[in-house]
Structure formats: C-alpha cells, structure tokens
Amino acid sequence: DTGVSQNPRHKITKRGQNVTFRCDPISEHNRLYWYRQTLGQGPEFLTYFQNEAQLEKSRLLSDRFSAERPKGSFSTLEIQRTEQGDSAMYLCASSLVGEVTEAFFGQGTRLTVV
Amino acid sequence: TQLLEQSPQFLSIQEGENLTVYCNSSSVFSSLQWYRQEPGEGPVLLVTVVTGGEVKKLKRLTFQFGDARKDSSLHITAAQPGDTGLYLCAGARTGNQFYFGTGTSLTVIP
C-alpha cells in the first residue's frame, strides 16, 4: 500500500500528558500537511512542510504543538501538556508540488483527552 | 474567518433525489478539490478542477468550477445511500496550503 499512513489510529490520554503522532506520506511526495478536524467540520490547517522545511504554521497553533520532518520523509506532530480542547481528529496529507497540486489524506489519528 | 463557505451545511434526502452542494469564496484559487469523508476516516479525493468554467463528471456526480475560479458546485443525480458522507471542497493557491470549506453533511435515506 503506497497511501498516506498515520499512527496510531486512536489515542486516549490524560490531560497534561504529551502525545506524539506519526505520518508517513506517499513516498515521492515532497509536501506534507497537518490538519485538525472536529466532528462535522472541515479540516483546520495546522502546518505544512516542503521536504524538511516547515514553510507555514497556523497562527491558531499554540506553542504546545510542534511538528518535525527531519529527513523530508515521515513527520511527527507532538502536543505537550494536552488539554481537553485538543480532542479531535488529526489528519496528515501529502502532495507533489507541480502545476496542479492534489493532497491525499491518511486515515487520521483520533485523539481523546480525558 | 472561513475562506470557503459551503451550503447547505446539512442535507437529508430520499434515495433517487437530485441535489447540489455549493462552495463559495471571494478568493481566486489555482485549483479546487472535492473530497468525501466517512465517519472516522480521512477525506478521499473525488476530483480536481483547474480551469474556470470546467465541468467534470464522475458517474452520477457532476463538478463545476466557476468562470472566475472563486466558486464550485457538486451535483449528484439519483442519490444513493452509499453517497452518504461529509463532502468537503478545498481550494489551492499557488505555493500555499489547501483551504477547506465548512463541509456539507449528506444523508441519503433508503
């Protein structure tokens, strides 16, 4: 399977704990995106990378959130000191930059903070 | 502020009916994508439209990109229960991220 892969699929954590999610993009894709989605809403942009460079980060993203893509392949999203408001689906997508850019999504990681 | 507004937000129809979902913006996009998402899963890409005025058909689904590349519509003919899901439009601007619409939740009742 050469699609976007996210792990874990589900994560339950206690408030105040740190969590880390992983995303493996489609292998030849040079751009990788992170989005957050709450029930019934459209995905909300968090950040994106082109190769290993983080090109844009949402102003809504608190400093408890950090993302890395150290070798321009897989990426991790870490949330420190989780809060109940962080409960959401975290989606990763990848694309190949070109004349027409299309993003392909993983199945997401569902985070529940209790 | 949402860059792309979708309407309606919720739609519940009987099997066999037709429907149209709208995606509107005041911004110009280089391309626009439509996705369908089922509960607990990631969005699945349905189509990409690039040229102003472009019309694409995918079986019973017809997608149109506005002449000015600011808006789009999705028309479903003879809806089936399998069409149930959250429909999302997303606009791409050159060199930037994808901007998602507010979503349209469709339920097709058998």
mmCIF file of C-alpha atoms in Angstrom:
data_model
loop_
_atom_site.group_PDB
_atom_site.id
_atom_site.type_symbol
_atom_site.label_atom_id
_atom_site.label_comp_id
_atom_site.label_asym_id
_atom_site.label_seq_id
_atom_site.Cartn_x
_atom_site.Cartn_y
_atom_site.Cartn_z
ATOM 1 C CA ASP A 1 0.000 0.000 0.000
ATOM 2 C CA THR A 2 1.550 3.310 -1.048
ATOM 3 C CA GLY A 3 -1.002 5.655 0.519
ATOM 4 C CA VAL A 4 -0.515 8.039 3.423
ATOM 5 C CA SER A 5 -0.152 6.157 6.701
ATOM 6 C CA GLN A 6 -0.847 7.572 10.169
ATOM 7 C CA ASN A 7 -0.114 6.029 13.542
ATOM 8 C CA PRO A 8 -1.676 5.453 15.924
ATOM 9 C CA ARG A 9 -5.272 5.427 14.677
ATOM 10 C CA HIS A 10 -6.603 6.172 18.128
ATOM 11 C CA LYS A 11 -5.034 7.693 21.230
ATOM 12 C CA ILE A 12 -6.594 8.250 24.646
ATOM 13 C CA THR A 13 -4.524 10.294 27.055
ATOM 14 C CA LYS A 14 -4.920 12.046 30.355
ATOM 15 C CA ARG A 15 -4.922 15.818 30.492
ATOM 16 C CA GLY A 16 -1.404 17.148 30.924
ATOM 17 C CA GLN A 17 0.337 14.270 29.179
ATOM 18 C CA ASN A 18 2.366 14.630 25.989
ATOM 19 C CA VAL A 19 1.428 12.762 22.818
ATOM 20 C CA THR A 20 3.205 12.209 19.501
ATOM 21 C CA PHE A 21 1.680 11.184 16.201
ATOM 22 C CA ARG A 22 3.459 9.898 13.128
ATOM 23 C CA CYS A 23 2.692 10.370 9.451
ATOM 24 C CA ASP A 24 4.321 8.521 6.547
ATOM 25 C CA PRO A 25 3.475 10.271 3.282
ATOM 26 C CA ILE A 26 3.290 8.842 -0.221
ATOM 27 C CA SER A 27 6.940 8.150 -0.975
ATOM 28 C CA GLU A 28 7.569 10.561 -3.848
ATOM 29 C CA HIS A 29 5.566 13.426 -2.339
ATOM 30 C CA ASN A 30 7.633 16.414 -1.239
ATOM 31 C CA ARG A 31 4.913 18.331 0.604
ATOM 32 C CA LEU A 32 3.297 17.207 3.847
ATOM 33 C CA TYR A 33 0.401 18.843 5.713
ATOM 34 C CA TRP A 34 -1.128 18.522 9.153
ATOM 35 C CA TYR A 35 -4.775 19.388 9.792
ATOM 36 C CA ARG A 36 -7.081 19.118 12.777
ATOM 37 C CA GLN A 37 -10.764 18.314 12.438
ATOM 38 C CA THR A 38 -13.608 18.334 14.916
ATOM 39 C CA LEU A 39 -16.830 16.442 14.376
ATOM 40 C CA GLY A 40 -18.821 17.566 11.335
ATOM 41 C CA GLN A 41 -16.451 20.420 10.488
ATOM 42 C CA GLY A 42 -13.942 20.930 7.716
ATOM 43 C CA PRO A 43 -10.254 20.311 8.439
ATOM 44 C CA GLU A 44 -8.398 23.219 10.037
ATOM 45 C CA PHE A 45 -4.860 23.886 8.829
ATOM 46 C CA LEU A 46 -2.037 23.423 11.342
ATOM 47 C CA THR A 47 1.222 23.414 9.393
ATOM 48 C CA TYR A 48 2.951 22.168 6.282
ATOM 49 C CA PHE A 49 6.406 21.127 5.112
ATOM 50 C CA GLN A 50 8.122 21.126 1.776
ATOM 51 C CA ASN A 51 10.806 18.490 2.069
ATOM 52 C CA GLU A 52 12.268 19.064 5.548
ATOM 53 C CA ALA A 53 11.455 22.778 5.715
ATOM 54 C CA GLN A 54 8.418 23.909 7.692
ATOM 55 C CA LEU A 55 7.004 26.603 5.410
ATOM 56 C CA GLU A 56 3.893 27.717 7.236
ATOM 57 C CA LYS A 57 2.373 27.347 10.667
ATOM 58 C CA SER A 58 -1.124 28.414 11.649
ATOM 59 C CA ARG A 59 -1.320 31.402 13.970
ATOM 60 C CA LEU A 60 -4.004 29.488 15.838
ATOM 61 C CA LEU A 61 -1.463 26.845 16.783
ATOM 62 C CA SER A 62 -0.275 27.241 20.348
ATOM 63 C CA ASP A 63 3.348 26.699 21.317
ATOM 64 C CA ARG A 64 2.328 23.372 22.859
ATOM 65 C CA PHE A 65 2.205 21.991 19.316
ATOM 66 C CA SER A 66 5.343 21.158 17.376
ATOM 67 C CA ALA A 67 5.924 19.294 14.154
ATOM 68 C CA GLU A 68 9.046 17.947 12.518
ATOM 69 C CA ARG A 69 10.004 16.322 9.266
ATOM 70 C CA PRO A 70 13.693 15.672 9.886
ATOM 71 C CA LYS A 71 14.689 13.877 6.695
ATOM 72 C CA GLY A 72 11.967 15.120 4.400
ATOM 73 C CA SER A 73 10.121 11.825 4.611
ATOM 74 C CA PHE A 74 7.951 10.943 7.642
ATOM 75 C CA SER A 75 6.697 13.617 10.023
ATOM 76 C CA THR A 76 5.769 13.753 13.688
ATOM 77 C CA LEU A 77 3.301 16.033 15.445
ATOM 78 C CA GLU A 78 3.760 16.437 19.186
ATOM 79 C CA ILE A 79 1.290 18.009 21.593
ATOM 80 C CA GLN A 80 2.663 18.869 25.015
ATOM 81 C CA ARG A 81 0.566 19.236 28.183
ATOM 82 C CA THR A 82 -2.598 18.116 26.419
ATOM 83 C CA GLU A 83 -5.907 19.817 27.202
ATOM 84 C CA GLN A 84 -9.456 18.557 26.697
ATOM 85 C CA GLY A 85 -9.848 21.058 23.849
ATOM 86 C CA ASP A 86 -7.145 19.201 21.943
ATOM 87 C CA SER A 87 -9.516 16.264 21.445
ATOM 88 C CA ALA A 88 -10.008 15.981 17.690
ATOM 89 C CA MET A 89 -9.055 14.023 14.583
ATOM 90 C CA TYR A 90 -5.537 14.875 13.423
ATOM 91 C CA LEU A 91 -5.129 14.432 9.692
ATOM 92 C CA CYS A 92 -1.986 14.223 7.624
ATOM 93 C CA ALA A 93 -1.880 14.723 3.864
ATOM 94 C CA SER A 94 0.835 14.732 1.255
ATOM 95 C CA SER A 95 1.187 16.116 -2.228
ATOM 96 C CA LEU A 96 3.638 16.545 -5.056
ATOM 97 C CA VAL A 97 4.207 20.182 -5.868
ATOM 98 C CA GLY A 98 3.528 20.847 -9.511
ATOM 99 C CA GLU A 99 1.288 22.694 -11.910
ATOM 100 C CA VAL A 100 -1.725 21.137 -10.178
ATOM 101 C CA THR A 101 -1.293 20.142 -6.552
ATOM 102 C CA GLU A 102 -3.564 17.449 -5.135
ATOM 103 C CA ALA A 103 -3.485 16.409 -1.493
ATOM 104 C CA PHE A 104 -4.057 12.820 -0.421
ATOM 105 C CA PHE A 105 -5.016 12.124 3.159
ATOM 106 C CA GLY A 106 -4.250 9.438 5.674
ATOM 107 C CA GLN A 107 -6.944 7.840 7.829
ATOM 108 C CA GLY A 108 -6.215 10.185 10.707
ATOM 109 C CA THR A 109 -5.412 9.832 14.384
ATOM 110 C CA ARG A 110 -8.331 10.287 16.765
ATOM 111 C CA LEU A 111 -7.153 11.915 19.993
ATOM 112 C CA THR A 112 -9.277 11.866 23.120
ATOM 113 C CA VAL A 113 -8.047 13.792 26.146
ATOM 114 C CA VAL A 114 -9.735 12.756 29.396
ATOM 115 C CA THR B 1 -12.845 33.681 9.044
ATOM 116 C CA GLN B 2 -13.564 30.751 6.707
ATOM 117 C CA LEU B 3 -12.130 31.247 3.242
ATOM 118 C CA LEU B 4 -14.563 28.803 1.621
ATOM 119 C CA GLU B 5 -18.221 28.612 2.568
ATOM 120 C CA GLN B 6 -20.286 25.573 1.717
ATOM 121 C CA SER B 7 -24.049 25.326 1.547
ATOM 122 C CA PRO B 8 -26.121 23.710 2.700
ATOM 123 C CA GLN B 9 -24.394 22.588 5.882
ATOM 124 C CA PHE B 10 -26.749 19.615 6.302
ATOM 125 C CA LEU B 11 -28.816 17.796 3.708
ATOM 126 C CA SER B 12 -31.143 14.839 4.207
ATOM 127 C CA ILE B 13 -32.838 13.453 1.114
ATOM 128 C CA GLN B 14 -34.616 10.347 -0.125
ATOM 129 C CA GLU B 15 -32.891 7.839 -2.360
ATOM 130 C CA GLY B 16 -33.316 8.764 -6.012
ATOM 131 C CA GLU B 17 -33.483 12.534 -5.494
ATOM 132 C CA ASN B 18 -31.038 15.017 -7.007
ATOM 133 C CA LEU B 19 -29.017 17.543 -5.015
ATOM 134 C CA THR B 20 -26.483 20.316 -5.418
ATOM 135 C CA VAL B 21 -23.809 21.433 -2.966
ATOM 136 C CA TYR B 22 -22.200 24.852 -3.326
ATOM 137 C CA CYS B 23 -18.714 26.048 -2.419
ATOM 138 C CA ASN B 24 -18.190 29.823 -2.496
ATOM 139 C CA SER B 25 -15.341 32.209 -1.848
ATOM 140 C CA SER B 26 -14.281 35.758 -2.557
ATOM 141 C CA SER B 27 -10.757 34.493 -3.311
ATOM 142 C CA VAL B 28 -9.368 33.062 -6.539
ATOM 143 C CA PHE B 29 -7.911 29.566 -6.469
ATOM 144 C CA SER B 30 -5.497 27.893 -8.865
ATOM 145 C CA SER B 31 -7.424 24.632 -8.448
ATOM 146 C CA LEU B 32 -10.222 23.264 -6.348
ATOM 147 C CA GLN B 33 -10.688 19.771 -4.984
ATOM 148 C CA TRP B 34 -13.778 17.915 -3.772
ATOM 149 C CA TYR B 35 -13.470 15.231 -1.109
ATOM 150 C CA ARG B 36 -15.880 12.801 0.553
ATOM 151 C CA GLN B 37 -15.281 11.708 4.109
ATOM 152 C CA GLU B 38 -16.922 8.928 6.075
ATOM 153 C CA PRO B 39 -17.018 8.877 9.893
ATOM 154 C CA GLY B 40 -13.676 8.012 11.472
ATOM 155 C CA GLU B 41 -11.813 8.097 8.153
ATOM 156 C CA GLY B 42 -9.716 10.629 6.284
ATOM 157 C CA PRO B 43 -11.105 12.598 3.321
ATOM 158 C CA VAL B 44 -10.942 10.805 -0.031
ATOM 159 C CA LEU B 45 -10.222 12.886 -3.125
ATOM 160 C CA LEU B 46 -13.051 12.776 -5.690
ATOM 161 C CA VAL B 47 -11.969 15.296 -8.310
ATOM 162 C CA THR B 48 -9.770 18.301 -9.055
ATOM 163 C CA VAL B 49 -10.928 21.179 -11.263
ATOM 164 C CA VAL B 50 -8.416 23.644 -12.633
ATOM 165 C CA THR B 51 -9.836 25.743 -15.473
ATOM 166 C CA GLY B 52 -12.529 28.378 -14.997
ATOM 167 C CA GLY B 53 -15.845 27.025 -16.289
ATOM 168 C CA GLU B 54 -14.567 23.452 -16.251
ATOM 169 C CA VAL B 55 -17.115 20.654 -15.822
ATOM 170 C CA LYS B 56 -16.108 17.145 -14.767
ATOM 171 C CA LYS B 57 -18.330 14.105 -14.424
ATOM 172 C CA LEU B 58 -17.722 11.106 -12.213
ATOM 173 C CA LYS B 59 -20.596 8.656 -12.779
ATOM 174 C CA ARG B 60 -23.616 10.363 -11.126
ATOM 175 C CA LEU B 61 -21.528 13.265 -9.775
ATOM 176 C CA THR B 62 -21.000 16.457 -11.775
ATOM 177 C CA PHE B 63 -18.474 19.064 -10.642
ATOM 178 C CA GLN B 64 -18.240 22.598 -11.976
ATOM 179 C CA PHE B 65 -15.619 25.280 -11.399
ATOM 180 C CA GLY B 66 -16.827 28.865 -11.653
ATOM 181 C CA ASP B 67 -15.633 31.033 -14.528
ATOM 182 C CA ALA B 68 -13.712 33.279 -12.136
ATOM 183 C CA ARG B 69 -12.292 30.285 -10.211
ATOM 184 C CA LYS B 70 -13.838 31.514 -6.958
ATOM 185 C CA ASP B 71 -16.636 29.005 -6.573
ATOM 186 C CA SER B 72 -17.661 25.462 -7.408
ATOM 187 C CA SER B 73 -20.653 23.154 -7.278
ATOM 188 C CA LEU B 74 -21.221 19.446 -6.898
ATOM 189 C CA HIS B 75 -24.396 17.946 -8.329
ATOM 190 C CA ILE B 76 -25.458 14.383 -7.537
ATOM 191 C CA THR B 77 -28.083 12.720 -9.699
ATOM 192 C CA ALA B 78 -30.302 9.955 -8.307
ATOM 193 C CA ALA B 79 -28.613 9.872 -4.909
ATOM 194 C CA GLN B 80 -27.976 6.500 -3.304
ATOM 195 C CA PRO B 81 -27.380 5.573 0.362
ATOM 196 C CA GLY B 82 -23.730 4.954 -0.495
ATOM 197 C CA ASP B 83 -23.390 8.696 -1.253
ATOM 198 C CA THR B 84 -23.910 9.470 2.443
ATOM 199 C CA GLY B 85 -20.958 11.320 3.946
ATOM 200 C CA LEU B 86 -19.302 14.660 4.574
ATOM 201 C CA TYR B 87 -18.493 16.497 1.351
ATOM 202 C CA LEU B 88 -15.617 18.950 1.516
ATOM 203 C CA CYS B 89 -14.296 21.411 -1.002
ATOM 204 C CA ALA B 90 -10.699 22.612 -0.762
ATOM 205 C CA GLY B 91 -9.046 25.401 -2.689
ATOM 206 C CA ALA B 92 -5.361 25.546 -3.528
ATOM 207 C CA ARG B 93 -3.443 28.753 -4.078
ATOM 208 C CA THR B 94 -0.070 28.596 -5.759
ATOM 209 C CA GLY B 95 2.691 27.961 -3.269
ATOM 210 C CA ASN B 96 0.345 27.770 -0.311
ATOM 211 C CA GLN B 97 -1.698 25.347 1.717
ATOM 212 C CA PHE B 98 -5.136 23.975 0.937
ATOM 213 C CA TYR B 99 -8.088 25.884 2.368
ATOM 214 C CA PHE B 100 -11.051 23.733 3.295
ATOM 215 C CA GLY B 101 -14.699 24.580 3.198
ATOM 216 C CA THR B 102 -17.063 24.239 6.137
ATOM 217 C CA GLY B 103 -18.380 20.886 4.868
ATOM 218 C CA THR B 104 -21.783 19.543 3.808
ATOM 219 C CA SER B 105 -23.121 16.529 5.669
ATOM 220 C CA LEU B 106 -25.290 14.461 3.321
ATOM 221 C CA THR B 107 -27.634 11.703 4.420
ATOM 222 C CA VAL B 108 -29.450 9.649 1.784
ATOM 223 C CA ILE B 109 -32.389 7.757 3.217
ATOM 224 C CA PRO B 110 -33.220 4.405 1.572
#
